[in-house]
Structure formats: structure tokens, C-alpha cells
Coordinates of C-alpha atoms in Angstrom, one line a residue:
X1 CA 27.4 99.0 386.6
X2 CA 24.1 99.1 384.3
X3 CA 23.4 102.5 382.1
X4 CA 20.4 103.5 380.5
X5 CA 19.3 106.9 378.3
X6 CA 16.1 108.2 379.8
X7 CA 13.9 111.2 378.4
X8 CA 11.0 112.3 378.7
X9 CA 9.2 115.6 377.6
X10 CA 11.4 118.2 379.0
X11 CA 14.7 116.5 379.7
X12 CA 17.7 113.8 378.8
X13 CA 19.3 111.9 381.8
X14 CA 22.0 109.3 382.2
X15 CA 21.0 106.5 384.9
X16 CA 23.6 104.4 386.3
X17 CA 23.0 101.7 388.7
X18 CA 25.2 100.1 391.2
X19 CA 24.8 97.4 393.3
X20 CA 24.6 98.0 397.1
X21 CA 22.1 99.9 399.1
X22 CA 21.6 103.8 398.3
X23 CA 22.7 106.3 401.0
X24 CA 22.6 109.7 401.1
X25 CA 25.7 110.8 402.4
X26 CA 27.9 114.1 402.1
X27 CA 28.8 113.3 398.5
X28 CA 25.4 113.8 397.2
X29 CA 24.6 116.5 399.9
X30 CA 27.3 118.5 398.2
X31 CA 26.6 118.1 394.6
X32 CA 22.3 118.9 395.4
X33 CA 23.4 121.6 397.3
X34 CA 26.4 123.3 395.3
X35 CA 26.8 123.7 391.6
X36 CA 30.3 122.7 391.0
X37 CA 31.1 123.6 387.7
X38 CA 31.9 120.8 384.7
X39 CA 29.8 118.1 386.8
X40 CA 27.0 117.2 385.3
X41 CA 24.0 117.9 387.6
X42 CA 22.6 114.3 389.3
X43 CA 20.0 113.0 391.9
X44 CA 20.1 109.7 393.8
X45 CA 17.8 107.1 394.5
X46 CA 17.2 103.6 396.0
X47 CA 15.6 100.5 394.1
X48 CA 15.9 97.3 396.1
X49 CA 19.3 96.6 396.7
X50 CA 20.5 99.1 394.3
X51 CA 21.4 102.5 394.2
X52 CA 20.6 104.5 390.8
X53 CA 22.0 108.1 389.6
X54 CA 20.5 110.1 387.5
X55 CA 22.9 112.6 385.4
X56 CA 21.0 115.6 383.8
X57 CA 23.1 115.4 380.1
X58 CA 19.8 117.4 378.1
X59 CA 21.1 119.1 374.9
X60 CA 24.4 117.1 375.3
X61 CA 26.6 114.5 373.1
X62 CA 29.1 112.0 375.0
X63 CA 32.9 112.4 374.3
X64 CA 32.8 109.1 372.0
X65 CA 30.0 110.3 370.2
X66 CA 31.5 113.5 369.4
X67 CA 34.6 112.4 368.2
X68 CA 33.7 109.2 366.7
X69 CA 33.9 110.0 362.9
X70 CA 35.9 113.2 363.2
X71 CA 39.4 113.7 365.2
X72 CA 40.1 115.5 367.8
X73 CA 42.4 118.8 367.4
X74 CA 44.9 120.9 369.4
X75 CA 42.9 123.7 370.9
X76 CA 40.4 121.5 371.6
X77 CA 42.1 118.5 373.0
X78 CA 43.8 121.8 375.4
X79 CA 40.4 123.2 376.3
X80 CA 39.7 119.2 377.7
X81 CA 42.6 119.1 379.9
X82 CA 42.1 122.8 381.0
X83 CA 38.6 122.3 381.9
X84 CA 39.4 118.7 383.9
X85 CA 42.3 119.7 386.1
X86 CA 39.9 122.8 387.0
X87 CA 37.2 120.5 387.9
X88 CA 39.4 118.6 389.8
X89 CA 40.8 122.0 391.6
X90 CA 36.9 122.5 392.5
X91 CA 36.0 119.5 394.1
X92 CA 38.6 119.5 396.7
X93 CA 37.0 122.8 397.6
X94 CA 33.9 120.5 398.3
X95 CA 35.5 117.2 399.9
X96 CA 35.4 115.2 397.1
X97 CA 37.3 113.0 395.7
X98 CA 38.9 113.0 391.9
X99 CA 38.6 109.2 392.3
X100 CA 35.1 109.4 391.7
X101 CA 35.3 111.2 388.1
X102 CA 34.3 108.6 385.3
X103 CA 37.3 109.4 382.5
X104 CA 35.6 107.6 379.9
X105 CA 35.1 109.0 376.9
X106 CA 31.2 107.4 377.3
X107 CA 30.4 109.3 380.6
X108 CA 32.2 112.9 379.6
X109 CA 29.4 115.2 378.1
X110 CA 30.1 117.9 375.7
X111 CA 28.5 121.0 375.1
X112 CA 28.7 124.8 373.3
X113 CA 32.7 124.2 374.5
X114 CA 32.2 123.0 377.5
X115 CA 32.8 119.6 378.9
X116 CA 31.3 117.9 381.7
X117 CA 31.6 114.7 384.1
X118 CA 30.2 112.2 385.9
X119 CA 30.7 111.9 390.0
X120 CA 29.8 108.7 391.0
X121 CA 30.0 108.3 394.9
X122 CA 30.1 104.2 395.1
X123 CA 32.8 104.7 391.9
X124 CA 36.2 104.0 393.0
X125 CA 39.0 103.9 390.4
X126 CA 42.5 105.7 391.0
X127 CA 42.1 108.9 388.7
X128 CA 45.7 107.9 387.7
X129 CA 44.7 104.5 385.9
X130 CA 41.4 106.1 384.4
X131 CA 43.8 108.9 382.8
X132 CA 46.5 106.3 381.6
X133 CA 42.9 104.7 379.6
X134 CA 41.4 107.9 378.5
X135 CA 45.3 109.2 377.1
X136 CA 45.2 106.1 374.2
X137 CA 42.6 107.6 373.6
X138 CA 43.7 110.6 372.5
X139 CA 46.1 108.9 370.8
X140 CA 43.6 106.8 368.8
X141 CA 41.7 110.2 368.0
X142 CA 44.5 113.0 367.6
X143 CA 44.3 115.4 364.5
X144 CA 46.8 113.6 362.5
X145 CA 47.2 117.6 360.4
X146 CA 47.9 119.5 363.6
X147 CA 51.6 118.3 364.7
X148 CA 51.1 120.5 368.3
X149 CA 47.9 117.9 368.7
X150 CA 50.4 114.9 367.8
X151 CA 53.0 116.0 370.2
X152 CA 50.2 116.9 372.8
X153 CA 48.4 113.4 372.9
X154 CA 52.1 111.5 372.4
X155 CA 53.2 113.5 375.7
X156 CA 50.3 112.8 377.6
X157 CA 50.5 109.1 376.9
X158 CA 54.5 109.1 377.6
X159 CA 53.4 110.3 381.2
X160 CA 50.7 108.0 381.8
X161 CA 52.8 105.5 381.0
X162 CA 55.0 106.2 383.9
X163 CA 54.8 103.7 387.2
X164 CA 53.7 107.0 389.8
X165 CA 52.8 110.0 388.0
X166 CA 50.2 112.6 389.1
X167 CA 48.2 114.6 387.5
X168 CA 50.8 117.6 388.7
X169 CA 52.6 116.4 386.0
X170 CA 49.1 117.1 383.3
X171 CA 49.4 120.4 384.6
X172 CA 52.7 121.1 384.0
X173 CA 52.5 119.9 380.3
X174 CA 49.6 121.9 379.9
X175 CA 51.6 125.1 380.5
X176 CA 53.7 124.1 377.5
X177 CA 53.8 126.5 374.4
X178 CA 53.4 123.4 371.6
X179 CA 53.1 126.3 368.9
X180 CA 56.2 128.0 370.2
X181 CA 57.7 124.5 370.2
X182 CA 56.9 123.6 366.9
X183 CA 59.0 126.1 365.7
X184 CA 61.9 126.5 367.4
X185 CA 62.0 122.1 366.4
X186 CA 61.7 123.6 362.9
X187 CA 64.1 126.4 362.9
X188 CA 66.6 124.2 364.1
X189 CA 66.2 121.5 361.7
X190 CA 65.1 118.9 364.5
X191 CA 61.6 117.0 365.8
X192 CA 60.0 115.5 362.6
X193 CA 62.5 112.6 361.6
X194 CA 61.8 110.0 359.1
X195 CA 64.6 107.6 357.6
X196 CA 65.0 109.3 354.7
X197 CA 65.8 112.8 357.1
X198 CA 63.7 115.5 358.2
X199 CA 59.7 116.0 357.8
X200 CA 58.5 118.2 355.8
X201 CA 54.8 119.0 354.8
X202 CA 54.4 117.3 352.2
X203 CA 55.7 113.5 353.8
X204 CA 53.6 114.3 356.8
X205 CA 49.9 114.8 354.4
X206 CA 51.2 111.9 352.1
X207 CA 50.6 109.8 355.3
X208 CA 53.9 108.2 355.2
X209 CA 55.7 106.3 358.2
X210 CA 56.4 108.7 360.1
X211 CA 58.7 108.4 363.1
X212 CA 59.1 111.2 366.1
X213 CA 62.1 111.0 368.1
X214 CA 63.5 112.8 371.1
X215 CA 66.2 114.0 372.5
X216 CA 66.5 111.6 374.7
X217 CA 66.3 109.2 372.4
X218 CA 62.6 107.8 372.1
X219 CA 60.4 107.7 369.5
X220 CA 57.5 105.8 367.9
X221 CA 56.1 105.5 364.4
X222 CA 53.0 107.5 365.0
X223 CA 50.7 108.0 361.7
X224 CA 51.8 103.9 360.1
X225 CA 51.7 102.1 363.5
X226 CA 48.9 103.7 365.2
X227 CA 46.8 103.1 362.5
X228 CA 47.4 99.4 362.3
X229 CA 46.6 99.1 366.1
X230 CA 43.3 101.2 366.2
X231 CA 42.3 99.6 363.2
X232 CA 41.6 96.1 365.9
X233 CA 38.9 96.3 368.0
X234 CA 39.5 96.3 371.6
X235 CA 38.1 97.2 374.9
X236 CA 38.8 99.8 376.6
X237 CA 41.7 100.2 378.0
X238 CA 43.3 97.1 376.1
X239 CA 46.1 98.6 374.0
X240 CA 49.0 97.0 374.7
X241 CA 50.8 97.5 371.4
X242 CA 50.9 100.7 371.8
X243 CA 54.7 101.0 372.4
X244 CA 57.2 103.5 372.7
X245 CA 60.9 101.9 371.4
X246 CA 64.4 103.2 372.2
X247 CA 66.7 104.0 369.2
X248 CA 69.5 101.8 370.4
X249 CA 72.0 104.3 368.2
X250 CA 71.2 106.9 370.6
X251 CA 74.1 107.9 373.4

């Protein structure tokens, strides 16, 4: 897959190529002739043996762009997932498939609060294993200062991780009160754990290693540990010491 910026007077696009032969089948018969909200608008073309798709992204920035030199917070890490299962809700009004959607943080477009995403019809990646990618992330990214973001991004990874999960599963996480959450954890003296005890404000901004556990008995050092591993350059997708461990004192 080859992508190129192209502007000219009036507008931005994104071109991606592909290799095989361009055909203009449903796919692109339903995005030209229905405006499915959160895709980005595109037209097709042939060049040789190729097929090229041009995404409309004028007046937008890219996902990595956006949050390259500042984090990504609660509300707005919510609004992401809101807006993604909704766009997957539409297309199946349409025919088309979620396994088409680029969840790359290079190929999802932002703008005035909205986010937006490539359909690629010769694309064919199970949305499962793109999500699974695009939830480290959010790890990598998370508002260190906003706990709700923390336990957000650390949840959605924990159910990526899982062998068959669906995106069912996003959904119902997504209908979880993290505010309300945060403080019942805090009212009864539980959530934030760190050797010395519990976590309190000021061990949490004085970036020390801090270590969430669950009931069930998982946890990981977030702030100390996920700095160390994003601190290595990788590809994407390629983050395989981000672990979870299992307090073995746990019954």
C-alpha cells in the first residue's frame, strides 16, 4: 500500500494505492452515493494495474499528528470510541464491512470534534486485530493526570488482549461511569495501590511507580513501565512488553 498528500488550490486529499486492477463495485457505489457519516469522503480510480483512492481530508490533521506532542484525555479518548462504534453501526446499514476501516492512528482524520476514517474496499484486516493495535496506542498516549483516562485506555487494552473479543464488548465498557467509579474506588480506600499503600494526589503528579491492581487480582505498573517501553521505537503494532502480571499473593 503506497500514500501520498495531494493538494491543490481548493482541496487536501489522501491517495492510497493498491495493487490489483480497480473496480467499481457496490463498495464505492455506496460511499459516492450516500454520505455515511465519520468516513471520510473518497473517489476511485484505475492506473495500470493499480487501483488509487482518493480521501477528501481538507482542513483536517491525522490522529498521530494530533496527539503527537500532547496526550490524549478522558472525554476525548470517549468521544473516539463513541464516534467509531457509531460508524460501524452505519455501515452495516449500507453493506459494508467494519473490516475495511483503517484503525491507524495515520489514516483517522480529526476535526472541530469530530473524527473520521478511511474505507478501503481491497483493505482486509479483522477490525479485532486493528483495534488490539490502535488500544497500545492509547496506552502509549493516555493523560497520565486524568485517572478515568488511565483506567479507560488500561481497560480497553485488557480486552483486546483477550483471544475472541468483539467490539460488543467496546460498547459495553463505553457505557461505564469512570467518574462515578473513581470515586466510589476512593471512598472505599481501594484502586490506586502502590507499595508503600494507597495513592494519593500527590504520589500520582510526583510520577512515581505507580501500580493499579484489581480485584481480581491484576495489575501493571502503569506511569514507570509504560514509559520505559514507549520510550523504544517500534512499529506499529510491535509492543510486546507491554504486559499485564498476576500478583501471585492474590486468592
Amino acid at each position: 500500500m503506497k500514500t501520498e498528500v495531494k493538494r491543490n488550490l481548493d482541496k487536501t486529499y489522501l491517495l492510497i494505492e493498491e495493487a490489483g486492477i480497480y473496480e467499481e463495485d457496490y463498495q464505492m457505489h455506496m460511499l459516492r452515493e450516500n454520505k455515511i457519516p465519520g468516513l471520510l469522503e473518497v473517489r476511485g480510480r484505475g492506473a495500470g494495474e493499480n487501483s488509487q483512492y482518493y480521501y477528501d481530508i481538507s482542513c483536517k490533521v491525522s490522529m498521530k499528528t494530533k496527539y503527537e506532542k500532547i496526550p490524549i484525555g478522558y472525554e476525548e479518548l470517549k468521544a473516539f470510541l463513541y464516534q467509531l462504534l457509531t460508524v460501524m453501526k452505519e455501515m452495516k446499514k449500507y453493506f459494508l464491512s467494519e473490516n475495511k476501516v483503517i484503525l491507524n492512528p495515520e489514516f483517522i482524520y480529526y476535526e472541530k470534534g469530530v473524527f473520521f476514517f478511511c474505507f478501503l474496499p481491497r483493505y482486509a484486516k479483522e477490525t479485532t486485530n486493528e483495534f488490539r493495535h490502535l488500544a497500545e496506542y492509547f496506552v502509549s498516549r493516555a493523560e497520565y493526570q486524568e485517572k478515568e483516562c488511565v483506567f479507560l485506555a488500561y481497560e480497553l487494552h485488557k480486552i483486546s488482549m483477550q483471544e475472541n473479543y468483539s467490539m460488543k464488548q467496546i460498547q459495553m465498557l463505553m457505557e461505564t461511569d469512570w467518574k462515578e467509579q473513581m470515586e466510589q474506588l476512593r471512598s472505599q480506600q481501594k484502586g490506586y495501590v502502590t507499595e508503600e499503600g494507597i495513592l494519593d494526589e500527590t504520589g500520582w503528579e510526583a510520577g512515581e511507580n505507580i501500580v493499579l491492581r484489581e480485584k481480581d487480582g491484576w495489575f501493571v505498573e502503569w506511569k514507570k513501565h509504560t514509559k520505559k517501553i514507549f520510550s523504544k521505537k517500534k512499529k506499529w503494532g510491535e509492543w510486546d512488553e507491554l504486559e499485564m502480571f498476576r500478583d501471585d499473593d492474590t486468592v
